[in-house]
Amino acid sequence: MRIGIFGTGGMADALGTQWARAGHDLLVSGRDPAKAAALAKQFGARSGSWSDAVEFADAILLALPAESVLDVLDTAGAASGALDGKILIDPTNAIDETLFPQTPPGISMAELITAKAVGAHVVKAFNLCHVDVWRLTPPVFDGRPLAVPLCGGDERALDHVRTLVRDLGCVPIDGGGLDRAVLMEATMAFVVKLWFDGADAQAILPPATV
Ligand SMILES: NC(=O)c1ccc[n+]([C@@H]2O[C@H](COP(=O)([O-])OP(=O)(O)OC[C@H]3O[C@@H](n4cnc5c(N)ncnc54)[C@H](OP(=O)(O)O)[C@@H]3O)[C@@H](O)[C@H]2O)c1
């Protein structure tokens, strides 16, 4: 798969490293061309502008702070259809220091991205775990591979992202349509607060029936 990576920080590095290792072709783009070139070199890949990544990629990982994603998509020509048919993988968590979602009530980042990027197929994924989890090869806990829920409305896009999840050694889980992404984003905000408060968040979801 041809994957564009927007961003040069932790998530870009963690997921890009895994996908480069799995044999995908990557192109890294960031606001600092030197950082993009350095990360691309690490992957054995190319770097370029936002538009270069859009032109190159089947799928684009939006590894950017939530507050900058929509502006970057604008710069990449989202409103004029430059992303038509592209898969946008959205790992963003729009939470600030209050640990509440910063999107309008009932609206997810994934839906705001969909509204911005005409014709693109957004898949919400990879937002529930810390970047260090995405670096594990593979992410397995107590003998169980990490399960990764995906929310999206386009079956072909979901299928591609399922492949990318399996490439990490994880198991994709059907999280429902993009209208469910708001719940996934709120879940992250809830769980982060538990972690910050020192709770064992992993212990809160036992099997539904015992
Ligand atoms: N870190 C985690 O544990 C984690 C886990 C799950 C999901 N996420 C989500 O994944 C996304 C990326 O997180 P991250 O940890 O990779 O962040 P990060 O390490 O801080 O990297 C952010 C990247 O975005 C760039 N950036 C910042 N502001 C920008 C702007 N206004 N315009 C263009 N580019 C900008 C940064 O560029 P510079 O280097 O030039 O500043 C950097 O390349 C976030 O939405 C986060 O909520 C993070």
CSV table of C-alpha atoms and ligand atoms in Angstrom, one decimal:
chain,number,residue,atom,x,y,z
A,1,MET,CA,0.0,0.0,0.0
A,2,ARG,CA,1.2,3.6,-0.6
A,3,ILE,CA,0.9,5.4,2.7
A,4,GLY,CA,1.3,9.2,3.2
A,5,ILE,CA,2.2,10.2,6.7
A,6,PHE,CA,1.2,13.7,7.8
A,7,GLY,CA,3.4,14.6,10.8
A,8,THR,CA,6.8,13.7,12.1
A,9,GLY,CA,6.2,13.1,15.8
A,10,GLY,CA,5.6,10.1,17.9
A,11,MET,CA,2.7,8.5,16.2
A,12,ALA,CA,4.2,9.1,12.7
A,13,ASP,CA,7.4,7.4,13.8
A,14,ALA,CA,5.7,4.5,15.7
A,15,LEU,CA,3.2,3.5,13.0
A,16,GLY,CA,5.4,4.4,10.1
A,17,THR,CA,8.2,2.2,11.4
A,18,GLN,CA,5.8,-0.7,11.6
A,19,TRP,CA,4.3,-0.2,8.2
A,20,ALA,CA,7.7,0.3,6.5
A,21,ARG,CA,8.9,-2.9,8.1
A,22,ALA,CA,5.7,-4.6,6.7
A,23,GLY,CA,6.8,-3.5,3.2
A,24,HIS,CA,4.5,-0.6,2.5
A,25,ASP,CA,5.7,2.4,0.5
A,26,LEU,CA,5.7,5.6,2.6
A,27,LEU,CA,6.0,9.3,1.9
A,28,VAL,CA,6.4,11.6,5.0
A,29,SER,CA,5.1,15.1,5.1
A,30,GLY,CA,5.4,17.7,7.9
A,31,ARG,CA,5.5,21.4,8.5
A,32,ASP,CA,9.3,21.1,9.0
A,33,PRO,CA,10.8,19.6,5.8
A,34,ALA,CA,14.1,18.7,7.6
A,35,LYS,CA,12.2,16.6,10.2
A,36,ALA,CA,10.1,15.0,7.4
A,37,ALA,CA,13.3,14.1,5.5
A,38,ALA,CA,14.9,12.7,8.6
A,39,LEU,CA,11.9,10.5,9.4
A,40,ALA,CA,11.6,9.4,5.8
A,41,LYS,CA,15.2,8.4,5.8
A,42,GLN,CA,14.6,6.3,8.8
A,43,PHE,CA,11.8,4.5,6.9
A,44,GLY,CA,13.9,4.2,3.7
A,45,ALA,CA,11.2,6.4,2.2
A,46,ARG,CA,10.7,9.8,0.5
A,47,SER,CA,9.5,13.1,2.0
A,48,GLY,CA,7.5,15.9,0.4
A,49,SER,CA,4.8,18.5,0.7
A,50,TRP,CA,1.3,17.8,2.0
A,51,SER,CA,0.2,17.8,-1.6
A,52,ASP,CA,3.0,15.4,-2.6
A,53,ALA,CA,1.8,13.0,0.0
A,54,VAL,CA,-1.8,13.3,-1.2
A,55,GLU,CA,-0.8,12.6,-4.8
A,56,PHE,CA,1.3,9.6,-3.8
A,57,ALA,CA,-0.9,7.9,-1.2
A,58,ASP,CA,-3.8,5.4,-1.2
A,59,ALA,CA,-4.1,6.1,2.6
A,60,ILE,CA,-2.9,9.0,4.7
A,61,LEU,CA,-2.2,8.8,8.5
A,62,LEU,CA,-3.2,12.1,10.1
A,63,ALA,CA,-0.5,12.1,12.8
A,64,LEU,CA,-1.1,15.7,13.8
A,65,PRO,CA,-2.5,17.5,16.8
A,66,ALA,CA,-6.3,17.6,16.4
A,67,GLU,CA,-6.3,21.4,16.4
A,68,SER,CA,-4.1,21.5,13.3
A,69,VAL,CA,-5.6,18.8,11.2
A,70,LEU,CA,-8.3,20.7,9.5
A,71,ASP,CA,-6.0,23.6,8.5
A,72,VAL,CA,-3.4,21.1,7.1
A,73,LEU,CA,-6.2,19.4,5.1
A,74,ASP,CA,-7.2,22.8,3.7
A,75,THR,CA,-3.6,23.4,2.7
A,76,ALA,CA,-3.5,20.0,1.0
A,77,GLY,CA,-6.6,21.0,-1.1
A,78,ALA,CA,-9.2,19.0,0.8
A,79,ALA,CA,-12.0,21.5,0.1
A,80,SER,CA,-11.4,21.3,-3.7
A,81,GLY,CA,-11.5,17.5,-3.8
A,82,ALA,CA,-7.8,16.8,-3.8
A,83,LEU,CA,-8.4,13.9,-1.3
A,84,ASP,CA,-11.3,12.4,-3.3
A,85,GLY,CA,-11.2,8.6,-2.9
A,86,LYS,CA,-8.3,8.7,-0.5
A,87,ILE,CA,-8.4,6.8,2.8
A,88,LEU,CA,-7.7,9.1,5.8
A,89,ILE,CA,-6.7,7.3,9.0
A,90,ASP,CA,-7.6,9.5,12.0
A,91,PRO,CA,-5.8,8.7,15.3
A,92,THR,CA,-6.4,12.2,16.7
A,93,ASN,CA,-7.6,12.9,20.3
A,94,ALA,CA,-9.0,16.3,20.6
A,95,ILE,CA,-8.6,16.7,24.3
A,96,ASP,CA,-6.8,19.4,26.2
A,97,GLU,CA,-5.7,19.6,29.8
A,98,THR,CA,-9.3,19.5,31.0
A,99,LEU,CA,-9.5,15.9,29.6
A,100,PHE,CA,-12.8,16.6,27.8
A,101,PRO,CA,-13.3,16.3,24.1
A,102,GLN,CA,-12.7,19.7,22.5
A,103,THR,CA,-15.0,19.0,19.5
A,104,PRO,CA,-18.6,20.4,19.5
A,105,PRO,CA,-21.0,18.2,21.6
A,106,GLY,CA,-21.8,15.0,19.8
A,107,ILE,CA,-19.4,15.6,16.9
A,108,SER,CA,-16.2,13.7,16.4
A,109,MET,CA,-12.9,14.8,14.9
A,110,ALA,CA,-13.5,12.0,12.4
A,111,GLU,CA,-16.7,13.7,11.3
A,112,LEU,CA,-15.1,17.1,11.1
A,113,ILE,CA,-12.4,15.6,8.9
A,114,THR,CA,-15.0,14.0,6.7
A,115,ALA,CA,-16.8,17.3,6.3
A,116,LYS,CA,-13.5,19.0,5.3
A,117,ALA,CA,-12.1,16.4,3.0
A,118,VAL,CA,-14.5,16.1,0.1
A,119,GLY,CA,-14.8,12.6,-1.2
A,120,ALA,CA,-12.3,11.1,1.3
A,121,HIS,CA,-13.0,7.9,3.3
A,122,VAL,CA,-12.2,8.5,7.0
A,123,VAL,CA,-11.4,5.6,9.3
A,124,LYS,CA,-11.0,6.3,13.0
A,125,ALA,CA,-8.3,4.1,14.4
A,126,PHE,CA,-5.2,3.9,16.7
A,127,ASN,CA,-6.4,6.7,19.1
A,128,LEU,CA,-7.0,4.5,22.1
A,129,CYS,CA,-3.4,3.5,23.0
A,130,HIS,CA,-0.3,5.4,24.0
A,131,VAL,CA,2.3,5.8,21.3
A,132,ASP,CA,4.6,3.4,23.1
A,133,VAL,CA,2.1,0.6,22.6
A,134,TRP,CA,2.2,1.2,18.9
A,135,ARG,CA,6.0,0.7,19.0
A,136,LEU,CA,5.7,-2.8,20.4
A,137,THR,CA,6.5,-5.7,18.0
A,138,PRO,CA,3.9,-7.1,18.4
A,139,PRO,CA,1.6,-5.4,20.9
A,140,VAL,CA,0.6,-8.5,23.0
A,141,PHE,CA,-0.7,-8.3,26.5
A,142,ASP,CA,-1.1,-11.4,28.7
A,143,GLY,CA,-0.8,-13.5,25.6
A,144,ARG,CA,-3.6,-11.6,23.8
A,145,PRO,CA,-2.8,-9.5,20.8
A,146,LEU,CA,-4.1,-5.9,21.1
A,147,ALA,CA,-7.5,-5.4,19.6
A,148,VAL,CA,-8.0,-2.2,17.5
A,149,PRO,CA,-11.5,-0.9,16.9
A,150,LEU,CA,-12.1,0.8,13.6
A,151,CYS,CA,-15.0,3.2,12.9
A,152,GLY,CA,-15.8,4.0,9.3
A,153,GLY,CA,-18.4,4.1,6.6
A,154,ASP,CA,-16.5,2.7,3.5
A,155,GLU,CA,-15.9,-1.0,3.4
A,156,ARG,CA,-12.9,-0.8,1.0
A,157,ALA,CA,-11.2,1.8,3.3
A,158,LEU,CA,-12.0,-0.3,6.3
A,159,ASP,CA,-10.5,-3.3,4.6
A,160,HIS,CA,-7.2,-1.5,3.9
A,161,VAL,CA,-7.0,-0.3,7.5
A,162,ARG,CA,-7.7,-3.8,8.8
A,163,THR,CA,-4.6,-4.9,6.8
A,164,LEU,CA,-2.6,-2.1,8.4
A,165,VAL,CA,-3.8,-3.2,11.9
A,166,ARG,CA,-2.8,-6.8,11.2
A,167,ASP,CA,0.6,-5.6,10.0
A,168,LEU,CA,1.2,-4.4,13.6
A,169,GLY,CA,0.4,-7.9,14.9
A,170,CYS,CA,-3.0,-6.6,16.2
A,171,VAL,CA,-6.5,-7.7,15.6
A,172,PRO,CA,-9.0,-5.3,13.9
A,173,ILE,CA,-12.4,-5.0,15.6
A,174,ASP,CA,-15.5,-3.6,13.9
A,175,GLY,CA,-16.4,-0.4,15.8
A,176,GLY,CA,-19.3,0.5,13.6
A,177,GLY,CA,-19.9,3.5,11.3
A,178,LEU,CA,-18.3,6.8,11.5
A,179,ASP,CA,-21.2,8.0,13.7
A,180,ARG,CA,-19.7,5.8,16.4
A,181,ALA,CA,-16.3,7.6,16.3
A,182,VAL,CA,-17.6,10.2,18.7
A,183,LEU,CA,-17.9,7.4,21.3
A,184,MET,CA,-14.4,6.1,20.6
A,185,GLU,CA,-13.1,9.6,21.1
A,186,ALA,CA,-15.0,10.1,24.3
A,187,THR,CA,-13.8,6.7,25.5
A,188,MET,CA,-10.2,7.9,25.1
A,189,ALA,CA,-10.9,11.1,27.1
A,190,PHE,CA,-12.5,9.1,29.9
A,191,VAL,CA,-9.7,6.5,30.0
A,192,VAL,CA,-6.9,9.0,29.9
A,193,LYS,CA,-8.3,10.7,33.0
A,194,LEU,CA,-8.3,7.3,34.8
A,195,TRP,CA,-4.7,6.7,33.8
A,196,PHE,CA,-3.7,10.1,35.0
A,197,ASP,CA,-5.4,9.5,38.3
A,198,GLY,CA,-3.5,6.2,38.7
A,199,ALA,CA,-6.4,3.8,38.1
A,200,ASP,CA,-6.0,0.5,36.4
A,201,ALA,CA,-8.1,1.4,33.3
A,202,GLN,CA,-7.4,-2.0,31.8
A,203,ALA,CA,-9.4,-3.7,34.6
A,204,ILE,CA,-12.7,-1.9,33.8
A,205,LEU,CA,-13.9,-4.0,30.8
A,206,PRO,CA,-14.2,-7.7,31.8
A,207,PRO,CA,-16.1,-10.1,29.5
A,208,ALA,CA,-19.8,-9.2,29.1
A,209,THR,CA,-20.9,-12.5,30.5
A,210,VAL,CA,-19.1,-14.7,33.1
B,1,LIG,N1,1.2,10.3,21.6
B,1,LIG,C1,0.2,9.4,21.9
B,1,LIG,O1,0.4,8.6,22.8
B,1,LIG,C2,-1.0,9.3,21.0
B,1,LIG,C3,-1.8,8.1,21.1
B,1,LIG,C4,-2.9,8.1,20.3
B,1,LIG,C5,-3.3,9.1,19.5
B,1,LIG,N2,-2.5,10.2,19.4
B,1,LIG,C6,-2.9,11.3,18.6
B,1,LIG,O2,-2.1,11.3,17.4
B,1,LIG,C7,-1.9,12.6,16.9
B,1,LIG,C8,-0.3,12.8,16.8
B,1,LIG,O3,0.2,12.6,18.1
B,1,LIG,P1,1.8,12.6,18.3
B,1,LIG,O4,2.0,12.0,19.6
B,1,LIG,O5,2.5,12.0,17.1
B,1,LIG,O6,2.1,14.1,18.4
B,1,LIG,P2,3.6,14.8,18.3
B,1,LIG,O7,4.6,13.8,18.7
B,1,LIG,O8,3.5,16.0,19.1
B,1,LIG,O9,3.8,15.2,16.8
B,1,LIG,C9,2.9,16.1,16.2
B,1,LIG,C10,3.3,16.4,14.8
B,1,LIG,O10,2.4,17.4,14.3
B,1,LIG,C11,3.1,18.5,13.9
B,1,LIG,N3,2.4,19.8,14.1
B,1,LIG,C12,2.1,20.4,15.3
B,1,LIG,N4,1.4,21.5,15.1
B,1,LIG,C13,1.2,21.6,13.8
B,1,LIG,C14,0.6,22.6,12.9
B,1,LIG,N5,-0.1,23.6,13.5
B,1,LIG,N6,0.6,22.4,11.6
B,1,LIG,C15,1.2,21.3,11.1
B,1,LIG,N7,1.9,20.4,11.8
B,1,LIG,C16,1.9,20.5,13.1
B,1,LIG,C17,4.4,18.5,14.7
B,1,LIG,O11,5.4,19.2,14.0
B,1,LIG,P3,6.7,19.8,14.8
B,1,LIG,O12,7.6,18.7,15.1
B,1,LIG,O13,7.3,20.8,13.8
B,1,LIG,O14,6.2,20.5,16.0
B,1,LIG,C18,4.7,17.0,14.6
B,1,LIG,O15,5.2,16.6,13.4
B,1,LIG,C19,-2.5,13.6,17.9
B,1,LIG,O16,-3.8,14.0,17.4
B,1,LIG,C20,-2.7,12.7,19.1
B,1,LIG,O17,-3.9,13.1,19.9
B,1,LIG,C21,-1.4,10.4,20.2
